[in-house]
Tab-separated table of C-alpha atoms in Angstrom:
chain	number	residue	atom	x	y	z
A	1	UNK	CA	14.296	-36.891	-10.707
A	2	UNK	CA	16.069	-33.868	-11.368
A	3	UNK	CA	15.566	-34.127	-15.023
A	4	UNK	CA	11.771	-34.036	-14.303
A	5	UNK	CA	12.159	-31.355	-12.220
A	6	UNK	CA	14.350	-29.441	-15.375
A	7	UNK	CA	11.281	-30.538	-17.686
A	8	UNK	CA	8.709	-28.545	-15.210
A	9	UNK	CA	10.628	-25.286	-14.999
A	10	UNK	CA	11.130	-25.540	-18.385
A	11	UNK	CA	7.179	-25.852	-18.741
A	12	UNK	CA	6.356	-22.960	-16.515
A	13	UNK	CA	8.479	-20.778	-18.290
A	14	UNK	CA	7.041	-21.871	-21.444
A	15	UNK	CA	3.448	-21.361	-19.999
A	16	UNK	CA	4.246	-17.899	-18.380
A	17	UNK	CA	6.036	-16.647	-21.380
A	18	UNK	CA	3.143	-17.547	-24.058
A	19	UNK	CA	0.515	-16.521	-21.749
A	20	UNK	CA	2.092	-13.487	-21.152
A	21	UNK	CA	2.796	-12.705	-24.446
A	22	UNK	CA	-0.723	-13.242	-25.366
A	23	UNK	CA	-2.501	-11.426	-22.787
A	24	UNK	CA	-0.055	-8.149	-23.141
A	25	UNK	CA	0.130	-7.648	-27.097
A	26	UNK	CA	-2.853	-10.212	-28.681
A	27	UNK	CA	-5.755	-10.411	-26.394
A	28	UNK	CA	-6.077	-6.621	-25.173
A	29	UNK	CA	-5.681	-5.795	-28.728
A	30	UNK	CA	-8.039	-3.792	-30.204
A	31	UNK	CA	-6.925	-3.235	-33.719
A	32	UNK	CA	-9.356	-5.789	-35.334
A	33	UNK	CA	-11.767	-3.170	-34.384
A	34	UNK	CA	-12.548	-0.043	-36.664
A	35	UNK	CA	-14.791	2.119	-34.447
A	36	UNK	CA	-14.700	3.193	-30.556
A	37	UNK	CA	-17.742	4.833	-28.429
A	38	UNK	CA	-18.483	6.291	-25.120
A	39	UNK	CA	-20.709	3.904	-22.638
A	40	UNK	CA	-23.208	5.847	-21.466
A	41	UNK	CA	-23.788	2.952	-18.546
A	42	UNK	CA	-22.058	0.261	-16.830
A	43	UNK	CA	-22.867	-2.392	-15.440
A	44	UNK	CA	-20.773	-4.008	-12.583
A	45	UNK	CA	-22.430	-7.653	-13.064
A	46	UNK	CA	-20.836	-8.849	-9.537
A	47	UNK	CA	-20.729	-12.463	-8.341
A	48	UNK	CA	-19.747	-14.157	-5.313
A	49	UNK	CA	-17.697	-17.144	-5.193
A	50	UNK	CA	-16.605	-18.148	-1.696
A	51	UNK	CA	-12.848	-19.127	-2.789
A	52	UNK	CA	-12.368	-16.122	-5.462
A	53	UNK	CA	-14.337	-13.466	-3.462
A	54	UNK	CA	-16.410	-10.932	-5.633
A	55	UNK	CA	-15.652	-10.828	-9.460
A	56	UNK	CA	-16.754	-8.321	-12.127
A	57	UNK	CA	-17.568	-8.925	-15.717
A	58	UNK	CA	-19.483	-5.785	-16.427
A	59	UNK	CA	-21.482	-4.545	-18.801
A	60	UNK	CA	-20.858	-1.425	-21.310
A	61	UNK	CA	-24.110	-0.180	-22.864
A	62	UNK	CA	-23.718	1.849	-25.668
A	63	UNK	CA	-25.361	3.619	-28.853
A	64	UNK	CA	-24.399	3.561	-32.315
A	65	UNK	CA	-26.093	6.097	-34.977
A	66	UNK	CA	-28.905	6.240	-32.186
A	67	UNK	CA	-29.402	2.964	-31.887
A	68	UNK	CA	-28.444	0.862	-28.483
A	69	UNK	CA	-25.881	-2.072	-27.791
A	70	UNK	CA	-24.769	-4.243	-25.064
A	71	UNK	CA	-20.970	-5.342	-24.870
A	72	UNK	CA	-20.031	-7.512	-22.098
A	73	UNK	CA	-16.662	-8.074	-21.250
A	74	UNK	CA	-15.548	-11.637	-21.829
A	75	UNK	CA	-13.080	-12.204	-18.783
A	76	UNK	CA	-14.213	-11.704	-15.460
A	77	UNK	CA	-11.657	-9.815	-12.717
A	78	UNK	CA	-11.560	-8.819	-9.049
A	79	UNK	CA	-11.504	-5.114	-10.018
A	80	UNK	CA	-14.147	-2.998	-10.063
A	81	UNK	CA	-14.649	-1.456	-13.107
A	82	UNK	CA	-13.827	2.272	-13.624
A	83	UNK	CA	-16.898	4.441	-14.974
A	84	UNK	CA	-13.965	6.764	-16.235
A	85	UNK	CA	-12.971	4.019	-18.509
A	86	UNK	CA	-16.223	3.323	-20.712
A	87	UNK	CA	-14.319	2.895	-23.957
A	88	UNK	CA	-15.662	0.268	-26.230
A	89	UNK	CA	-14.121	-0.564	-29.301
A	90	UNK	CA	-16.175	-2.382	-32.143
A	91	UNK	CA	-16.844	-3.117	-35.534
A	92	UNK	CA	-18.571	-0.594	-37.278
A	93	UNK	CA	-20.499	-3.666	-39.960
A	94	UNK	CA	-21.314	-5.735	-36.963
A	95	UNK	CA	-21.699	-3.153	-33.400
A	96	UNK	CA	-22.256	-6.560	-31.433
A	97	UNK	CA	-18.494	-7.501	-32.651
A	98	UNK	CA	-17.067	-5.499	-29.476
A	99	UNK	CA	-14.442	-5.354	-27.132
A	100	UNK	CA	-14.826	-3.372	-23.154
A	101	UNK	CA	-11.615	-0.963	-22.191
A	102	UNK	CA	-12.338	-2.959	-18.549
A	103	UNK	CA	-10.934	-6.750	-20.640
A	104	UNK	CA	-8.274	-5.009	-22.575
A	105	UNK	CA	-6.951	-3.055	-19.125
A	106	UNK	CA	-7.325	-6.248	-16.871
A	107	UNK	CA	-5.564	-8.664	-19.851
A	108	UNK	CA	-2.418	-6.214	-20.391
A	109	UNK	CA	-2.218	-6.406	-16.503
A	110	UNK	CA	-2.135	-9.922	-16.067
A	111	UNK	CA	-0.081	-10.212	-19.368
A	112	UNK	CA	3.073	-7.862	-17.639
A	113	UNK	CA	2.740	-9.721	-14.210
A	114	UNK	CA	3.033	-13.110	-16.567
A	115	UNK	CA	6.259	-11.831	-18.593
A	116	UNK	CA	7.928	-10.363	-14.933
A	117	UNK	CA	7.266	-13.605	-13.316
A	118	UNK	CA	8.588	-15.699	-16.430
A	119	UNK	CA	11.698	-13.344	-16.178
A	120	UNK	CA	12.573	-13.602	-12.804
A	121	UNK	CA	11.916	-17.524	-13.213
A	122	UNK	CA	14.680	-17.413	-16.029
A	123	UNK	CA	17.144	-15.186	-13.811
A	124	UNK	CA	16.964	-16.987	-10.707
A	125	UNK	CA	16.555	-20.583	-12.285
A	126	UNK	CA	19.426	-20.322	-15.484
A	127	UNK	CA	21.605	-17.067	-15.135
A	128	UNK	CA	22.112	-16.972	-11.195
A	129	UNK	CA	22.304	-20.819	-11.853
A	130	UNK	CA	25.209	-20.658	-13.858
A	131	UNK	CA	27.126	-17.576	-12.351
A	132	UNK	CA	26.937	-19.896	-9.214
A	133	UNK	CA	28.103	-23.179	-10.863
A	134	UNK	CA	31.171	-20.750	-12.077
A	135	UNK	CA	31.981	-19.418	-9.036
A	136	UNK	CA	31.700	-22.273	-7.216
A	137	UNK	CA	33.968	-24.248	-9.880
A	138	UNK	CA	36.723	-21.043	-9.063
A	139	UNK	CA	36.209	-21.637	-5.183
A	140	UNK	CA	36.353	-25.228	-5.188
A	141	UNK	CA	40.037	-25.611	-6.644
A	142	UNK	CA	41.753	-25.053	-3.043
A	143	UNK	CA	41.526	-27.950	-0.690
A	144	UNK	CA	39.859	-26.677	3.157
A	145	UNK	CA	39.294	-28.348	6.458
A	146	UNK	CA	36.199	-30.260	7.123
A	147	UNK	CA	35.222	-27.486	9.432
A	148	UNK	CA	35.708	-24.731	7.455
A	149	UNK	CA	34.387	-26.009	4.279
A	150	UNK	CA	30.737	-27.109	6.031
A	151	UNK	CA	30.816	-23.244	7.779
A	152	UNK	CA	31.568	-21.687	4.004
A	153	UNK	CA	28.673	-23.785	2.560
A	154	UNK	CA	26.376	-22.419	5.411
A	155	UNK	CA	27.227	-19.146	4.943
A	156	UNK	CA	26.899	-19.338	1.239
A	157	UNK	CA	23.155	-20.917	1.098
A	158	UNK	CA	22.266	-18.064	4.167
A	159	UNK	CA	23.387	-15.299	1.917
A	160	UNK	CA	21.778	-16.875	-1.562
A	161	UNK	CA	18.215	-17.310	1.021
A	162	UNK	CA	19.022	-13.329	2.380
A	163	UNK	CA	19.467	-12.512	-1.924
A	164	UNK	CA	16.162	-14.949	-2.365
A	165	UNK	CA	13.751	-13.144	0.371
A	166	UNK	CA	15.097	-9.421	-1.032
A	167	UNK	CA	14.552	-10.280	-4.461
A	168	UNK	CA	10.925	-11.435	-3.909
A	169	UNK	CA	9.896	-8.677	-1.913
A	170	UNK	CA	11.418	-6.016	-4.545
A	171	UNK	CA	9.886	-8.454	-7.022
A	172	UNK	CA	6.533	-7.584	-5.359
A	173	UNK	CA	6.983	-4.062	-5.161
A	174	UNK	CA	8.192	-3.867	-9.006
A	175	UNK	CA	4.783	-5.849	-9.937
A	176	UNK	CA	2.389	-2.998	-7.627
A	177	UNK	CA	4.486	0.039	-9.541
A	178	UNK	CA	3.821	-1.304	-12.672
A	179	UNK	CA	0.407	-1.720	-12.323
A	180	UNK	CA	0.082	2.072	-10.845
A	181	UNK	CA	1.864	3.102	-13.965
A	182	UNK	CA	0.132	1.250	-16.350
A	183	UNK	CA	-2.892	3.042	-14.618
A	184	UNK	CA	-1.187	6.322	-14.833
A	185	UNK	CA	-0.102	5.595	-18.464
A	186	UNK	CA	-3.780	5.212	-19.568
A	187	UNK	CA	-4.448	8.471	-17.171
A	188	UNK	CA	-1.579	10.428	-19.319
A	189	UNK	CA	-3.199	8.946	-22.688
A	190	UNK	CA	-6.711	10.350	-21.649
A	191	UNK	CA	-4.731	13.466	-20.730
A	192	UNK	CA	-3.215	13.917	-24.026
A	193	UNK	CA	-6.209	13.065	-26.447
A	194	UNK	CA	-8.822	15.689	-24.187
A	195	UNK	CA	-5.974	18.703	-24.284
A	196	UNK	CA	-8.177	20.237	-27.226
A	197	UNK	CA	-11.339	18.940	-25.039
A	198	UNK	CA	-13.491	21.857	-24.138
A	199	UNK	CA	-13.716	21.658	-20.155
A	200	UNK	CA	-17.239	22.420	-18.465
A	201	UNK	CA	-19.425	21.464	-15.424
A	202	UNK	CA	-22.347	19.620	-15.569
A	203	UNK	CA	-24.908	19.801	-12.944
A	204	UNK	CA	-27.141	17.062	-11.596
A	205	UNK	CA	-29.959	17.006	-13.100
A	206	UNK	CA	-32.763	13.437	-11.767
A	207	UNK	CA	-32.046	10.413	-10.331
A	208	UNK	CA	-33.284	7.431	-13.109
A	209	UNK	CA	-36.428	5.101	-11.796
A	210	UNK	CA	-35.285	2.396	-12.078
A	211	UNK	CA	-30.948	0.663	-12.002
A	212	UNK	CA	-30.004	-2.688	-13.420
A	213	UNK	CA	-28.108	-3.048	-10.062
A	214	UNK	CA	-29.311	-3.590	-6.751
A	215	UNK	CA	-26.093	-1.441	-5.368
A	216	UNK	CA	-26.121	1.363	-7.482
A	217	UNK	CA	-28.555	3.828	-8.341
A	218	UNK	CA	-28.344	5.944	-12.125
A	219	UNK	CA	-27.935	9.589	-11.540
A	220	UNK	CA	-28.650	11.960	-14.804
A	221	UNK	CA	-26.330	14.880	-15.737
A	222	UNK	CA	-26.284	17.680	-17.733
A	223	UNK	CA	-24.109	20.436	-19.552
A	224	UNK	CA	-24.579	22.752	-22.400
A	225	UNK	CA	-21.813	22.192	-24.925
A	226	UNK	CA	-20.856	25.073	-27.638
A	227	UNK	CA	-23.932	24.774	-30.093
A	228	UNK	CA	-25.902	25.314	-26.686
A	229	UNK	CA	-27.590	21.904	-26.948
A	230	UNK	CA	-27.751	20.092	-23.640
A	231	UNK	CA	-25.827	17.205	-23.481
A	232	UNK	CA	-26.903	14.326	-20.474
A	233	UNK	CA	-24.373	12.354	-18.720
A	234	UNK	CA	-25.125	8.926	-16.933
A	235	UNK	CA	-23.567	8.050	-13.344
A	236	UNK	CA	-23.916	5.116	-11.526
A	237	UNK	CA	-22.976	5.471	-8.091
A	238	UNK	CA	-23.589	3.342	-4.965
A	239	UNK	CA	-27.148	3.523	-2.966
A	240	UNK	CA	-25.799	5.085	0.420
A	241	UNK	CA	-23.504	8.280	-1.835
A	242	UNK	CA	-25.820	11.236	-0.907
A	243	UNK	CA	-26.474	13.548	-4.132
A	244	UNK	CA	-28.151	17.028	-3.477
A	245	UNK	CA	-29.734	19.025	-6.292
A	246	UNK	CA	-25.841	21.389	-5.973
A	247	UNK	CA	-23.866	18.545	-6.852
A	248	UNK	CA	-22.056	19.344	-10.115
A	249	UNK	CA	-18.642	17.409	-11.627
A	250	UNK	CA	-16.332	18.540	-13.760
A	251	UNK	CA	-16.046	17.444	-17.754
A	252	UNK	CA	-14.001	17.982	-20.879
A	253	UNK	CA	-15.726	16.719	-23.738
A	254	UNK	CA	-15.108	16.831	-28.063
A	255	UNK	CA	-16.219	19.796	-29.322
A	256	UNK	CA	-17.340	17.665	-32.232
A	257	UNK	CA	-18.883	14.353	-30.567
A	258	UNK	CA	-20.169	16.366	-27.120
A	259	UNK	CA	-20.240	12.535	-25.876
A	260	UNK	CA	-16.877	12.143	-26.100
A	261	UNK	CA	-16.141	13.382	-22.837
A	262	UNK	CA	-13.736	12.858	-19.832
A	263	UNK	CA	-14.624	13.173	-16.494
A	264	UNK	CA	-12.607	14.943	-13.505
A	265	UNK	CA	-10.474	12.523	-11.858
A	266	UNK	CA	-10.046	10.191	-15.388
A	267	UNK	CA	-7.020	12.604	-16.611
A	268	UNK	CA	-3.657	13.677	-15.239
A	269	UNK	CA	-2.741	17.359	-13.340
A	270	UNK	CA	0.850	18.654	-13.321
A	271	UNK	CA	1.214	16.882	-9.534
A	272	UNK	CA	0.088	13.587	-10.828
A	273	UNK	CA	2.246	13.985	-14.165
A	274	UNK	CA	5.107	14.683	-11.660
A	275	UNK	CA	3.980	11.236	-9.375
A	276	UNK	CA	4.159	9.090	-12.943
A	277	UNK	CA	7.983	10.126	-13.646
A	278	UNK	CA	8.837	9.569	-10.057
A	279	UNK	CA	7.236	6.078	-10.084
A	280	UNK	CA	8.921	5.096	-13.636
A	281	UNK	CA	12.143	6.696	-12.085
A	282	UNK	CA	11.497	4.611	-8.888
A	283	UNK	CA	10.659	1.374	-11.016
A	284	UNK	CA	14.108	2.058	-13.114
A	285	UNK	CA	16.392	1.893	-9.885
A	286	UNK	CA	14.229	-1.156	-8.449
A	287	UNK	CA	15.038	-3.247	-11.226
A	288	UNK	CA	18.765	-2.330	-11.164
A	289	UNK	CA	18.658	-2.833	-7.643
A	290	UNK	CA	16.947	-6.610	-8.402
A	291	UNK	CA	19.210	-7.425	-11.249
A	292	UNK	CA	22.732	-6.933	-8.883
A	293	UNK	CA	23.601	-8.795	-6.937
A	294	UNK	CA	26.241	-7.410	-5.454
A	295	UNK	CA	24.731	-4.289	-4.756
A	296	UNK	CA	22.113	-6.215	-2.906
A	297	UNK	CA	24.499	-8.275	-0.865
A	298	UNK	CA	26.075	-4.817	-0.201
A	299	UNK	CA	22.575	-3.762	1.370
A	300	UNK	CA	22.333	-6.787	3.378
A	301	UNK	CA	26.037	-5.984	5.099
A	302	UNK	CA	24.924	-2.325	6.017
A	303	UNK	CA	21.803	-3.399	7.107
A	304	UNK	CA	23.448	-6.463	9.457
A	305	UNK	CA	26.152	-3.973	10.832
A	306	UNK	CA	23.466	-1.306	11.984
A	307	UNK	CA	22.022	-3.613	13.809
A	308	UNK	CA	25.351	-4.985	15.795
């Protein structure tokens, strides 16, 4: 029995590990792809499933040398994707040969939450395993009372439960920083590439006829860029968002490719650059604080004589 319970953690870890490993650095990659372009429109493609709630494979539409393609993204997610992030990367021979930013985000997510829990399965299941089996091999030389011996095995298996229940819940917390900073980290990479951007507003200009979605209505902007050609920028925002004729957003864009543009809200200030250290900071001293364990059991004492 326990030997088929050592071949499924071994299998789990296997699983988690490869799967991780694939989703982080193989299928978010995008290096098999030569070109990248703007979508100028995307599509949310929603469905409904009454056990996995709403999912999202959207859409990206997209023009190459004038003339217009259709990537779809090839996983589906329970994100919503981010109009900000309308990357698509694709080969310049064959334009339907493409890849959405939305797939390459969502895989490197699940990827990192695969290789964490694969990690903390090894920890808890093989090192903490056999720090225990030493320390109980140390303890178990003496000879103790019935009694005694039965209230020290109690007290051992509360205190590995207390190190358990602390360890998943900073577990948790490590898995939601890391996806803010992965978030951030694609915020700060925007930031970097659109420093030369030139930054401008562009002003609402007429709401498209007709949508592809039922939710969201198209919304036409427009900017002059430095040749003074007007430049249009798509929007697709939900049907109750009220836009007056005043409404205007903010836009950095390539002084060379006009369409290569970043909206306001899709890059990094100096108070968000300062937020993204103090999360990796934060995220630094969380995993210290999950890998000892006698700091933790340290927290657990404070925390039980406060209470007394």
């Amino acid at each position: 029995m326990k030997n088929n319970k050592k071949i499924i953690l071994y299998l789990c870890v296997a699983i988690f590990g490869i799967l991780g490993v694939y989703l982080t650095f193989f299928a978010g990659g995008t290096d098999k792809y030569d070109s990248e372009a703007k979508a100028y429109k995307i599509y949310p493609n929603e469905s409904y499933d009454s056990d996995d709630g709403t999912t999202y494979r959207p859409i990206y539409y997209f023009k190459v040398d004038g003339k217009e393609y259709e990537c779809q993204a090839k996983t589906s997610s329970s994100s919503y994707p981010n109009e900000n992030k309308n990357t698509v990367y694709y080969d310049s021979a064959d334009p339907t040969n493409c890849k959405t930013e939305y797939e390459k985000t969502s895989s490197r997510v699940a990827g990192i939450i695969c290789l964490i829990t694969t990690a903390i399965m090894i920890y808890l299941f093989f090192i903490k395993k056999v720090a225990d089996n030493s320390e109980g091999s140390i303890q178990g030389d003496g000879e103790y009372p019935l009694a005694e011996e039965t209230a020290e095995k109690i007290i051992g298996i509360i205190g590995k439960v207390q190190l358990i229940y602390k360890r998943v819940i900073i577990g948790i917390i490590i898995i939601v920083l890391l996806v803010f900073i992965l978030i951030d980290t694609i915020l700060l990479k925007q930031t970097i590439k659109a420093r030369d951007y030139i930054e401008t507003t562009a002003t609402y200009a007429y709401k498209k006829d007709h949508s592809d979605s039922e939710s969201f209505d198209d919304y036409v902007y427009v900017f002059i860029d430095k040749e003074g050609k007007q430049q249009e920028i798509i929007k697709s925002l939900p049907n109750d968002d009220i836009i007056t004729p005043e409404s205007e957003i903010k836009v950095k864009y390539n002084e060379n490719d006009p369409q290569d543009y970043y909206e306001e809200g899709s890059m990094l200030d100096k108070k968000g650059i300062i937020w993204y250290i103090v999360k990796i900071v934060a995220l630094i001293l969380l995993i210290v604080l999950f890998l000892n364990k006698e700091l933790l059991s340290k927290i657990n004492i404070s925390a039980s004589t406060n209470r007394d």
